[in-house]
Amino acid sequence: MSSVSRTEPVHRPAVIELRQYTLRPGRRDELIELFEREFVETQEETGMFVLGSFRDLDHPDRFVWLRGFTDMEARREALSAFYGGPVWAAYGPRANATMLDSDDVLLLRPSPAGCGFPTDPAGRRRAGAGAPDGFVAAALWHFPPGTHDGGALIQDGLVPLLRRTGPAPFAVLTTEPATNTFPRLPVRTGENVVAVLTSYPDEDAHRRHLADAAADPLVRNGLLTDIERAQSSAPQLLRLAPTVRSLIR
């Protein structure tokens, strides 16, 4: 079954990186095995939250993952410690050798519409366990920089509709406008993104949810048309399969 832990630790991430890596053909499983063995607990020891890691079902050479931080200064400190530390020195070159591009990174923050990321590492499966059930849908909506109407339509219109017609999104995120505090790792700039992430037992449940949402009166009355008018480009829709050690599943 799809599950997102609702444990409430003292601290929760206020800054989230959504990272999409394009890998060399045929090397995704190699990177995932290395990542889950060497880079999960060692990142969290520096103060990060390793939230989720996924195979992109539409792109066999793409690895998608999310990590969080309590604030931008904590991000700088944690990334400095990890990428300047012994684990990355030992295994970073092997990870980098699997990648063609690792710079597709969105810096995001929870919106008022909500964020329920699991952060308790006790919910993480052991390395070598069977692949978890579950399916995660992520919709990345793009709007012109400096505008707010599109984001309001997502947060005040689309998100309540999704909650009413199926599983509630576990996270609604918007662009974090702060300056990148760790420029060694670039992030996309000049963005105005709203990301909506939802967890399902399987992809059929996702399809049923979309069908139920499409039949809602708000959609028939033009909600999606209004969103399309406000957006700067078509949304990016990610179909994601959680890896063994992903907290999100």
PDB file of C-alpha atoms in Angstrom:
ATOM      1  CA  MET A   1       0.000   0.000   0.000  1.00  0.00           C
ATOM      2  CA  SER A   2       1.021   3.608  -0.490  1.00  0.00           C
ATOM      3  CA  SER A   3       2.128   5.201   2.762  1.00  0.00           C
ATOM      4  CA  VAL A   4       3.556   8.479   3.913  1.00  0.00           C
ATOM      5  CA  SER A   5       4.616   8.514   7.546  1.00  0.00           C
ATOM      6  CA  ARG A   6       2.891  11.178   9.639  1.00  0.00           C
ATOM      7  CA  THR A   7       5.478  11.154  12.416  1.00  0.00           C
ATOM      8  CA  GLU A   8       6.039  14.735  13.584  1.00  0.00           C
ATOM      9  CA  PRO A   9       9.676  15.320  14.549  1.00  0.00           C
ATOM     10  CA  VAL A  10      10.794  18.512  16.222  1.00  0.00           C
ATOM     11  CA  HIS A  11      12.217  19.913  12.984  1.00  0.00           C
ATOM     12  CA  ARG A  12      10.776  19.698   9.489  1.00  0.00           C
ATOM     13  CA  PRO A  13      12.293  20.809   6.189  1.00  0.00           C
ATOM     14  CA  ALA A  14      11.583  24.384   5.175  1.00  0.00           C
ATOM     15  CA  VAL A  15      13.806  24.184   2.077  1.00  0.00           C
ATOM     16  CA  ILE A  16      13.550  21.288  -0.390  1.00  0.00           C
ATOM     17  CA  GLU A  17      15.667  20.389  -3.392  1.00  0.00           C
ATOM     18  CA  LEU A  18      13.978  18.484  -6.212  1.00  0.00           C
ATOM     19  CA  ARG A  19      16.847  16.943  -8.156  1.00  0.00           C
ATOM     20  CA  GLN A  20      16.500  15.257 -11.574  1.00  0.00           C
ATOM     21  CA  TYR A  21      19.630  13.502 -12.849  1.00  0.00           C
ATOM     22  CA  THR A  22      20.107  12.336 -16.430  1.00  0.00           C
ATOM     23  CA  LEU A  23      22.380   9.298 -16.330  1.00  0.00           C
ATOM     24  CA  ARG A  24      24.526   7.458 -18.804  1.00  0.00           C
ATOM     25  CA  PRO A  25      22.506   4.756 -20.576  1.00  0.00           C
ATOM     26  CA  GLY A  26      21.971   1.649 -18.499  1.00  0.00           C
ATOM     27  CA  ARG A  27      23.585   2.961 -15.305  1.00  0.00           C
ATOM     28  CA  ARG A  28      20.594   4.008 -13.204  1.00  0.00           C
ATOM     29  CA  ASP A  29      20.508   0.873 -11.054  1.00  0.00           C
ATOM     30  CA  GLU A  30      24.245   1.246 -10.440  1.00  0.00           C
ATOM     31  CA  LEU A  31      23.757   4.766  -9.099  1.00  0.00           C
ATOM     32  CA  ILE A  32      20.750   3.792  -6.987  1.00  0.00           C
ATOM     33  CA  GLU A  33      22.637   0.917  -5.359  1.00  0.00           C
ATOM     34  CA  LEU A  34      25.556   3.224  -4.536  1.00  0.00           C
ATOM     35  CA  PHE A  35      23.271   6.036  -3.381  1.00  0.00           C
ATOM     36  CA  GLU A  36      21.243   3.836  -1.048  1.00  0.00           C
ATOM     37  CA  ARG A  37      24.286   2.115   0.412  1.00  0.00           C
ATOM     38  CA  GLU A  38      26.609   5.099   0.913  1.00  0.00           C
ATOM     39  CA  PHE A  39      24.741   8.430   0.669  1.00  0.00           C
ATOM     40  CA  VAL A  40      21.563   8.198   2.765  1.00  0.00           C
ATOM     41  CA  GLU A  41      22.587   8.062   6.421  1.00  0.00           C
ATOM     42  CA  THR A  42      25.830   9.928   5.722  1.00  0.00           C
ATOM     43  CA  GLN A  43      23.917  12.921   4.353  1.00  0.00           C
ATOM     44  CA  GLU A  44      21.462  12.833   7.235  1.00  0.00           C
ATOM     45  CA  GLU A  45      24.328  12.834   9.723  1.00  0.00           C
ATOM     46  CA  THR A  46      25.160  16.366   8.505  1.00  0.00           C
ATOM     47  CA  GLY A  47      21.603  17.594   9.191  1.00  0.00           C
ATOM     48  CA  MET A  48      19.847  16.972   5.874  1.00  0.00           C
ATOM     49  CA  PHE A  49      16.621  15.053   5.319  1.00  0.00           C
ATOM     50  CA  VAL A  50      16.879  12.494   2.506  1.00  0.00           C
ATOM     51  CA  LEU A  51      13.160  12.445   1.713  1.00  0.00           C
ATOM     52  CA  GLY A  52      12.648  10.330  -1.360  1.00  0.00           C
ATOM     53  CA  SER A  53      14.384   8.679  -4.300  1.00  0.00           C
ATOM     54  CA  PHE A  54      12.735   7.413  -7.468  1.00  0.00           C
ATOM     55  CA  ARG A  55      13.017   5.830 -10.867  1.00  0.00           C
ATOM     56  CA  ASP A  56      11.334   8.007 -13.492  1.00  0.00           C
ATOM     57  CA  LEU A  57       8.960   5.620 -15.263  1.00  0.00           C
ATOM     58  CA  ASP A  58       9.010   7.619 -18.500  1.00  0.00           C
ATOM     59  CA  HIS A  59      12.786   8.035 -18.750  1.00  0.00           C
ATOM     60  CA  PRO A  60      14.865   4.903 -18.078  1.00  0.00           C
ATOM     61  CA  ASP A  61      18.040   6.915 -17.521  1.00  0.00           C
ATOM     62  CA  ARG A  62      16.617   9.496 -15.103  1.00  0.00           C
ATOM     63  CA  PHE A  63      16.971   9.370 -11.305  1.00  0.00           C
ATOM     64  CA  VAL A  64      14.836  11.772  -9.254  1.00  0.00           C
ATOM     65  CA  TRP A  65      15.280  12.533  -5.575  1.00  0.00           C
ATOM     66  CA  LEU A  66      14.415  15.080  -2.892  1.00  0.00           C
ATOM     67  CA  ARG A  67      16.292  16.275   0.137  1.00  0.00           C
ATOM     68  CA  GLY A  68      15.368  18.894   2.693  1.00  0.00           C
ATOM     69  CA  PHE A  69      16.928  21.352   5.125  1.00  0.00           C
ATOM     70  CA  THR A  70      15.593  23.353   8.047  1.00  0.00           C
ATOM     71  CA  ASP A  71      16.669  26.654   6.409  1.00  0.00           C
ATOM     72  CA  MET A  72      19.117  28.067   3.874  1.00  0.00           C
ATOM     73  CA  GLU A  73      21.988  28.443   6.342  1.00  0.00           C
ATOM     74  CA  ALA A  74      21.521  24.855   7.504  1.00  0.00           C
ATOM     75  CA  ARG A  75      21.631  23.870   3.839  1.00  0.00           C
ATOM     76  CA  ARG A  76      24.971  25.613   3.359  1.00  0.00           C
ATOM     77  CA  GLU A  77      26.442  23.973   6.455  1.00  0.00           C
ATOM     78  CA  ALA A  78      25.163  20.482   5.649  1.00  0.00           C
ATOM     79  CA  LEU A  79      26.239  20.534   2.005  1.00  0.00           C
ATOM     80  CA  SER A  80      29.658  21.907   2.938  1.00  0.00           C
ATOM     81  CA  ALA A  81      30.113  19.123   5.467  1.00  0.00           C
ATOM     82  CA  PHE A  82      28.988  16.329   3.156  1.00  0.00           C
ATOM     83  CA  TYR A  83      30.688  17.378  -0.092  1.00  0.00           C
ATOM     84  CA  GLY A  84      33.840  18.318   1.790  1.00  0.00           C
ATOM     85  CA  GLY A  85      33.828  15.078   3.770  1.00  0.00           C
ATOM     86  CA  PRO A  86      35.345  11.615   3.432  1.00  0.00           C
ATOM     87  CA  VAL A  87      32.299   9.759   2.098  1.00  0.00           C
ATOM     88  CA  TRP A  88      31.909  11.980  -0.967  1.00  0.00           C
ATOM     89  CA  ALA A  89      35.679  11.934  -1.486  1.00  0.00           C
ATOM     90  CA  ALA A  90      35.586   8.134  -1.526  1.00  0.00           C
ATOM     91  CA  TYR A  91      32.415   7.510  -3.538  1.00  0.00           C
ATOM     92  CA  GLY A  92      31.594  10.780  -5.316  1.00  0.00           C
ATOM     93  CA  PRO A  93      33.720  10.033  -8.385  1.00  0.00           C
ATOM     94  CA  ARG A  94      31.876   6.720  -8.867  1.00  0.00           C
ATOM     95  CA  ALA A  95      28.520   8.498  -8.599  1.00  0.00           C
ATOM     96  CA  ASN A  96      29.559  11.265 -10.996  1.00  0.00           C
ATOM     97  CA  ALA A  97      30.750   8.688 -13.515  1.00  0.00           C
ATOM     98  CA  THR A  98      27.144   7.481 -13.942  1.00  0.00           C
ATOM     99  CA  MET A  99      25.808  10.984 -14.755  1.00  0.00           C
ATOM    100  CA  LEU A 100      25.429  13.068 -17.881  1.00  0.00           C
ATOM    101  CA  ASP A 101      23.698  15.960 -16.107  1.00  0.00           C
ATOM    102  CA  SER A 102      23.034  16.670 -12.420  1.00  0.00           C
ATOM    103  CA  ASP A 103      22.171  20.387 -12.650  1.00  0.00           C
ATOM    104  CA  ASP A 104      18.375  20.107 -13.118  1.00  0.00           C
ATOM    105  CA  VAL A 105      17.607  21.200  -9.572  1.00  0.00           C
ATOM    106  CA  LEU A 106      14.659  23.198  -8.239  1.00  0.00           C
ATOM    107  CA  LEU A 107      14.992  24.943  -4.896  1.00  0.00           C
ATOM    108  CA  LEU A 108      11.558  24.912  -3.278  1.00  0.00           C
ATOM    109  CA  ARG A 109       9.750  25.641  -0.028  1.00  0.00           C
ATOM    110  CA  PRO A 110       6.452  24.412   1.454  1.00  0.00           C
ATOM    111  CA  SER A 111       3.466  26.520   0.461  1.00  0.00           C
ATOM    112  CA  PRO A 112       0.592  27.476   2.753  1.00  0.00           C
ATOM    113  CA  ALA A 113      -1.366  24.694   1.042  1.00  0.00           C
ATOM    114  CA  GLY A 114       0.632  22.206   3.079  1.00  0.00           C
ATOM    115  CA  CYS A 115       3.621  19.888   3.346  1.00  0.00           C
ATOM    116  CA  GLY A 116       3.586  16.434   4.910  1.00  0.00           C
ATOM    117  CA  PHE A 117       6.945  14.969   3.986  1.00  0.00           C
ATOM    118  CA  PRO A 118       7.963  11.941   6.047  1.00  0.00           C
ATOM    119  CA  THR A 119      11.212  12.674   7.875  1.00  0.00           C
ATOM    120  CA  ASP A 120      11.520   9.864  10.443  1.00  0.00           C
ATOM    121  CA  PRO A 121      14.337   7.551   9.290  1.00  0.00           C
ATOM    122  CA  ALA A 122      12.686   4.713  11.219  1.00  0.00           C
ATOM    123  CA  GLY A 123      10.270   4.481   8.295  1.00  0.00           C
ATOM    124  CA  ARG A 124      13.051   3.717   5.815  1.00  0.00           C
ATOM    125  CA  ARG A 125      13.508   0.167   4.558  1.00  0.00           C
ATOM    126  CA  ARG A 126      16.810  -1.598   4.922  1.00  0.00           C
ATOM    127  CA  ALA A 127      19.168  -1.799   1.975  1.00  0.00           C
ATOM    128  CA  GLY A 128      18.503  -4.993   0.054  1.00  0.00           C
ATOM    129  CA  ALA A 129      14.826  -5.204   1.009  1.00  0.00           C
ATOM    130  CA  GLY A 130      12.256  -5.764  -1.700  1.00  0.00           C
ATOM    131  CA  ALA A 131      11.140  -2.811  -3.770  1.00  0.00           C
ATOM    132  CA  PRO A 132       8.200  -1.029  -2.086  1.00  0.00           C
ATOM    133  CA  ASP A 133       4.737  -0.817  -3.523  1.00  0.00           C
ATOM    134  CA  GLY A 134       3.538   2.639  -4.398  1.00  0.00           C
ATOM    135  CA  PHE A 135       3.474   5.294  -7.066  1.00  0.00           C
ATOM    136  CA  VAL A 136       4.200   9.006  -6.744  1.00  0.00           C
ATOM    137  CA  ALA A 137       2.874  11.642  -9.124  1.00  0.00           C
ATOM    138  CA  ALA A 138       4.589  15.025  -9.244  1.00  0.00           C
ATOM    139  CA  ALA A 139       3.162  17.876 -11.299  1.00  0.00           C
ATOM    140  CA  LEU A 140       5.450  20.883 -11.793  1.00  0.00           C
ATOM    141  CA  TRP A 141       3.468  23.943 -12.902  1.00  0.00           C
ATOM    142  CA  HIS A 142       5.457  26.811 -14.450  1.00  0.00           C
ATOM    143  CA  PHE A 143       4.346  30.452 -14.357  1.00  0.00           C
ATOM    144  CA  PRO A 144       5.996  33.712 -15.423  1.00  0.00           C
ATOM    145  CA  PRO A 145       8.439  35.017 -12.786  1.00  0.00           C
ATOM    146  CA  GLY A 146       6.952  37.652 -10.514  1.00  0.00           C
ATOM    147  CA  THR A 147       3.335  36.607 -11.087  1.00  0.00           C
ATOM    148  CA  HIS A 148       0.999  35.127  -8.486  1.00  0.00           C
ATOM    149  CA  ASP A 149      -2.292  34.342 -10.230  1.00  0.00           C
ATOM    150  CA  GLY A 150      -1.226  30.926 -11.471  1.00  0.00           C
ATOM    151  CA  GLY A 151       0.087  29.835  -8.100  1.00  0.00           C
ATOM    152  CA  ALA A 152      -3.143  30.965  -6.457  1.00  0.00           C
ATOM    153  CA  LEU A 153      -5.160  28.904  -8.936  1.00  0.00           C
ATOM    154  CA  ILE A 154      -3.131  25.813  -8.037  1.00  0.00           C
ATOM    155  CA  GLN A 155      -3.161  26.324  -4.274  1.00  0.00           C
ATOM    156  CA  ASP A 156      -6.720  27.641  -3.861  1.00  0.00           C
ATOM    157  CA  GLY A 157      -8.418  25.757  -6.695  1.00  0.00           C
ATOM    158  CA  LEU A 158      -6.618  22.655  -7.929  1.00  0.00           C
ATOM    159  CA  VAL A 159      -5.249  21.396  -4.603  1.00  0.00           C
ATOM    160  CA  PRO A 160      -8.633  21.506  -2.786  1.00  0.00           C
ATOM    161  CA  LEU A 161     -10.171  19.747  -5.800  1.00  0.00           C
ATOM    162  CA  LEU A 162      -7.563  16.976  -5.577  1.00  0.00           C
ATOM    163  CA  ARG A 163      -8.194  16.605  -1.850  1.00  0.00           C
ATOM    164  CA  ARG A 164     -11.924  16.330  -2.483  1.00  0.00           C
ATOM    165  CA  THR A 165     -11.691  13.713  -5.227  1.00  0.00           C
ATOM    166  CA  GLY A 166      -8.923  11.401  -4.042  1.00  0.00           C
ATOM    167  CA  PRO A 167      -5.755  11.173  -1.950  1.00  0.00           C
ATOM    168  CA  ALA A 168      -4.643  14.566  -0.706  1.00  0.00           C
ATOM    169  CA  PRO A 169      -1.272  15.763  -2.035  1.00  0.00           C
ATOM    170  CA  PHE A 170       1.328  15.206   0.657  1.00  0.00           C
ATOM    171  CA  ALA A 171       3.292  18.269  -0.437  1.00  0.00           C
ATOM    172  CA  VAL A 172       2.642  21.516  -2.268  1.00  0.00           C
ATOM    173  CA  LEU A 173       5.871  23.426  -2.895  1.00  0.00           C
ATOM    174  CA  THR A 174       6.727  26.781  -4.440  1.00  0.00           C
ATOM    175  CA  THR A 175       9.979  28.296  -5.665  1.00  0.00           C
ATOM    176  CA  GLU A 176      12.396  29.326  -2.917  1.00  0.00           C
ATOM    177  CA  PRO A 177      13.664  32.751  -4.054  1.00  0.00           C
ATOM    178  CA  ALA A 178      16.694  32.929  -1.753  1.00  0.00           C
ATOM    179  CA  THR A 179      20.172  33.054  -3.247  1.00  0.00           C
ATOM    180  CA  ASN A 180      21.851  29.672  -3.552  1.00  0.00           C
ATOM    181  CA  THR A 181      23.981  29.341  -0.418  1.00  0.00           C
ATOM    182  CA  PHE A 182      26.116  26.540  -1.899  1.00  0.00           C
ATOM    183  CA  PRO A 183      27.031  27.635  -5.444  1.00  0.00           C
ATOM    184  CA  ARG A 184      29.224  24.578  -5.960  1.00  0.00           C
ATOM    185  CA  LEU A 185      25.897  22.844  -6.708  1.00  0.00           C
ATOM    186  CA  PRO A 186      23.900  24.970  -9.179  1.00  0.00           C
ATOM    187  CA  VAL A 187      20.127  25.337  -9.045  1.00  0.00           C
ATOM    188  CA  ARG A 188      17.688  26.612 -11.658  1.00  0.00           C
ATOM    189  CA  THR A 189      17.132  30.356 -11.328  1.00  0.00           C
ATOM    190  CA  GLY A 190      14.451  32.711 -12.642  1.00  0.00           C
ATOM    191  CA  GLU A 191      11.770  30.112 -11.925  1.00  0.00           C
ATOM    192  CA  ASN A 192       8.204  30.412 -10.628  1.00  0.00           C
ATOM    193  CA  VAL A 193       7.135  26.827 -10.013  1.00  0.00           C
ATOM    194  CA  VAL A 194       4.385  25.211  -7.993  1.00  0.00           C
ATOM    195  CA  ALA A 195       5.007  21.489  -7.413  1.00  0.00           C
ATOM    196  CA  VAL A 196       2.175  19.187  -6.314  1.00  0.00           C
ATOM    197  CA  LEU A 197       3.194  15.703  -5.100  1.00  0.00           C
ATOM    198  CA  THR A 198       0.764  12.876  -4.360  1.00  0.00           C
ATOM    199  CA  SER A 199       1.288   9.273  -3.256  1.00  0.00           C
ATOM    200  CA  TYR A 200      -0.884   6.375  -4.472  1.00  0.00           C
ATOM    201  CA  PRO A 201      -1.050   2.605  -3.902  1.00  0.00           C
ATOM    202  CA  ASP A 202      -0.430   2.112  -7.633  1.00  0.00           C
ATOM    203  CA  GLU A 203      -0.724   3.859 -10.968  1.00  0.00           C
ATOM    204  CA  ASP A 204      -4.315   2.694 -11.490  1.00  0.00           C
ATOM    205  CA  ALA A 205      -5.325   4.637  -8.372  1.00  0.00           C
ATOM    206  CA  HIS A 206      -3.677   7.705  -9.874  1.00  0.00           C
ATOM    207  CA  ARG A 207      -5.618   7.288 -13.131  1.00  0.00           C
ATOM    208  CA  ARG A 208      -8.899   6.961 -11.227  1.00  0.00           C
ATOM    209  CA  HIS A 209      -8.105  10.099  -9.249  1.00  0.00           C
ATOM    210  CA  LEU A 210      -7.422  12.066 -12.426  1.00  0.00           C
ATOM    211  CA  ALA A 211     -10.699  10.874 -13.947  1.00  0.00           C
ATOM    212  CA  ASP A 212     -12.671  11.842 -10.844  1.00  0.00           C
ATOM    213  CA  ALA A 213     -10.972  15.251 -10.727  1.00  0.00           C
ATOM    214  CA  ALA A 214     -11.703  15.851 -14.422  1.00  0.00           C
ATOM    215  CA  ALA A 215     -15.411  15.273 -13.750  1.00  0.00           C
ATOM    216  CA  ASP A 216     -15.542  17.867 -10.963  1.00  0.00           C
ATOM    217  CA  PRO A 217     -17.661  20.978 -11.625  1.00  0.00           C
ATOM    218  CA  LEU A 218     -14.623  23.231 -11.090  1.00  0.00           C
ATOM    219  CA  VAL A 219     -12.922  21.643 -14.080  1.00  0.00           C
ATOM    220  CA  ARG A 220     -16.055  21.819 -16.198  1.00  0.00           C
ATOM    221  CA  ASN A 221     -16.314  25.512 -15.247  1.00  0.00           C
ATOM    222  CA  GLY A 222     -12.854  26.251 -16.592  1.00  0.00           C
ATOM    223  CA  LEU A 223     -10.307  25.839 -13.769  1.00  0.00           C
ATOM    224  CA  LEU A 224      -7.756  24.081 -15.978  1.00  0.00           C
ATOM    225  CA  THR A 225      -8.331  26.582 -18.778  1.00  0.00           C
ATOM    226  CA  ASP A 226      -7.588  29.408 -16.340  1.00  0.00           C
ATOM    227  CA  ILE A 227      -4.402  27.655 -15.228  1.00  0.00           C
ATOM    228  CA  GLU A 228      -3.310  27.129 -18.844  1.00  0.00           C
ATOM    229  CA  ARG A 229      -3.771  30.823 -19.560  1.00  0.00           C
ATOM    230  CA  ALA A 230      -1.620  31.751 -16.568  1.00  0.00           C
ATOM    231  CA  GLN A 231       1.248  29.307 -17.160  1.00  0.00           C
ATOM    232  CA  SER A 232       4.437  30.080 -19.059  1.00  0.00           C
ATOM    233  CA  SER A 233       4.872  26.526 -20.350  1.00  0.00           C
ATOM    234  CA  ALA A 234       3.155  23.165 -20.098  1.00  0.00           C
ATOM    235  CA  PRO A 235       3.490  21.424 -16.730  1.00  0.00           C
ATOM    236  CA  GLN A 236       6.073  18.712 -16.257  1.00  0.00           C
ATOM    237  CA  LEU A 237       4.341  15.541 -15.092  1.00  0.00           C
ATOM    238  CA  LEU A 238       6.563  12.993 -13.365  1.00  0.00           C
ATOM    239  CA  ARG A 239       5.526   9.356 -12.897  1.00  0.00           C
ATOM    240  CA  LEU A 240       7.794   8.023 -10.172  1.00  0.00           C
ATOM    241  CA  ALA A 241       8.482   4.589  -8.685  1.00  0.00           C
ATOM    242  CA  PRO A 242      10.029   4.750  -5.174  1.00  0.00           C
ATOM    243  CA  THR A 243      13.347   2.999  -4.646  1.00  0.00           C
ATOM    244  CA  VAL A 244      13.869   0.595  -1.766  1.00  0.00           C
ATOM    245  CA  ARG A 245      15.016   3.166   0.789  1.00  0.00           C
ATOM    246  CA  SER A 246      12.756   6.080  -0.162  1.00  0.00           C
ATOM    247  CA  LEU A 247      10.805   7.520   2.770  1.00  0.00           C
ATOM    248  CA  ILE A 248       8.161   8.716   0.294  1.00  0.00           C
ATOM    249  CA  ARG A 249       6.249   5.816  -1.218  1.00  0.00           C
TER     250      ARG A 249
END
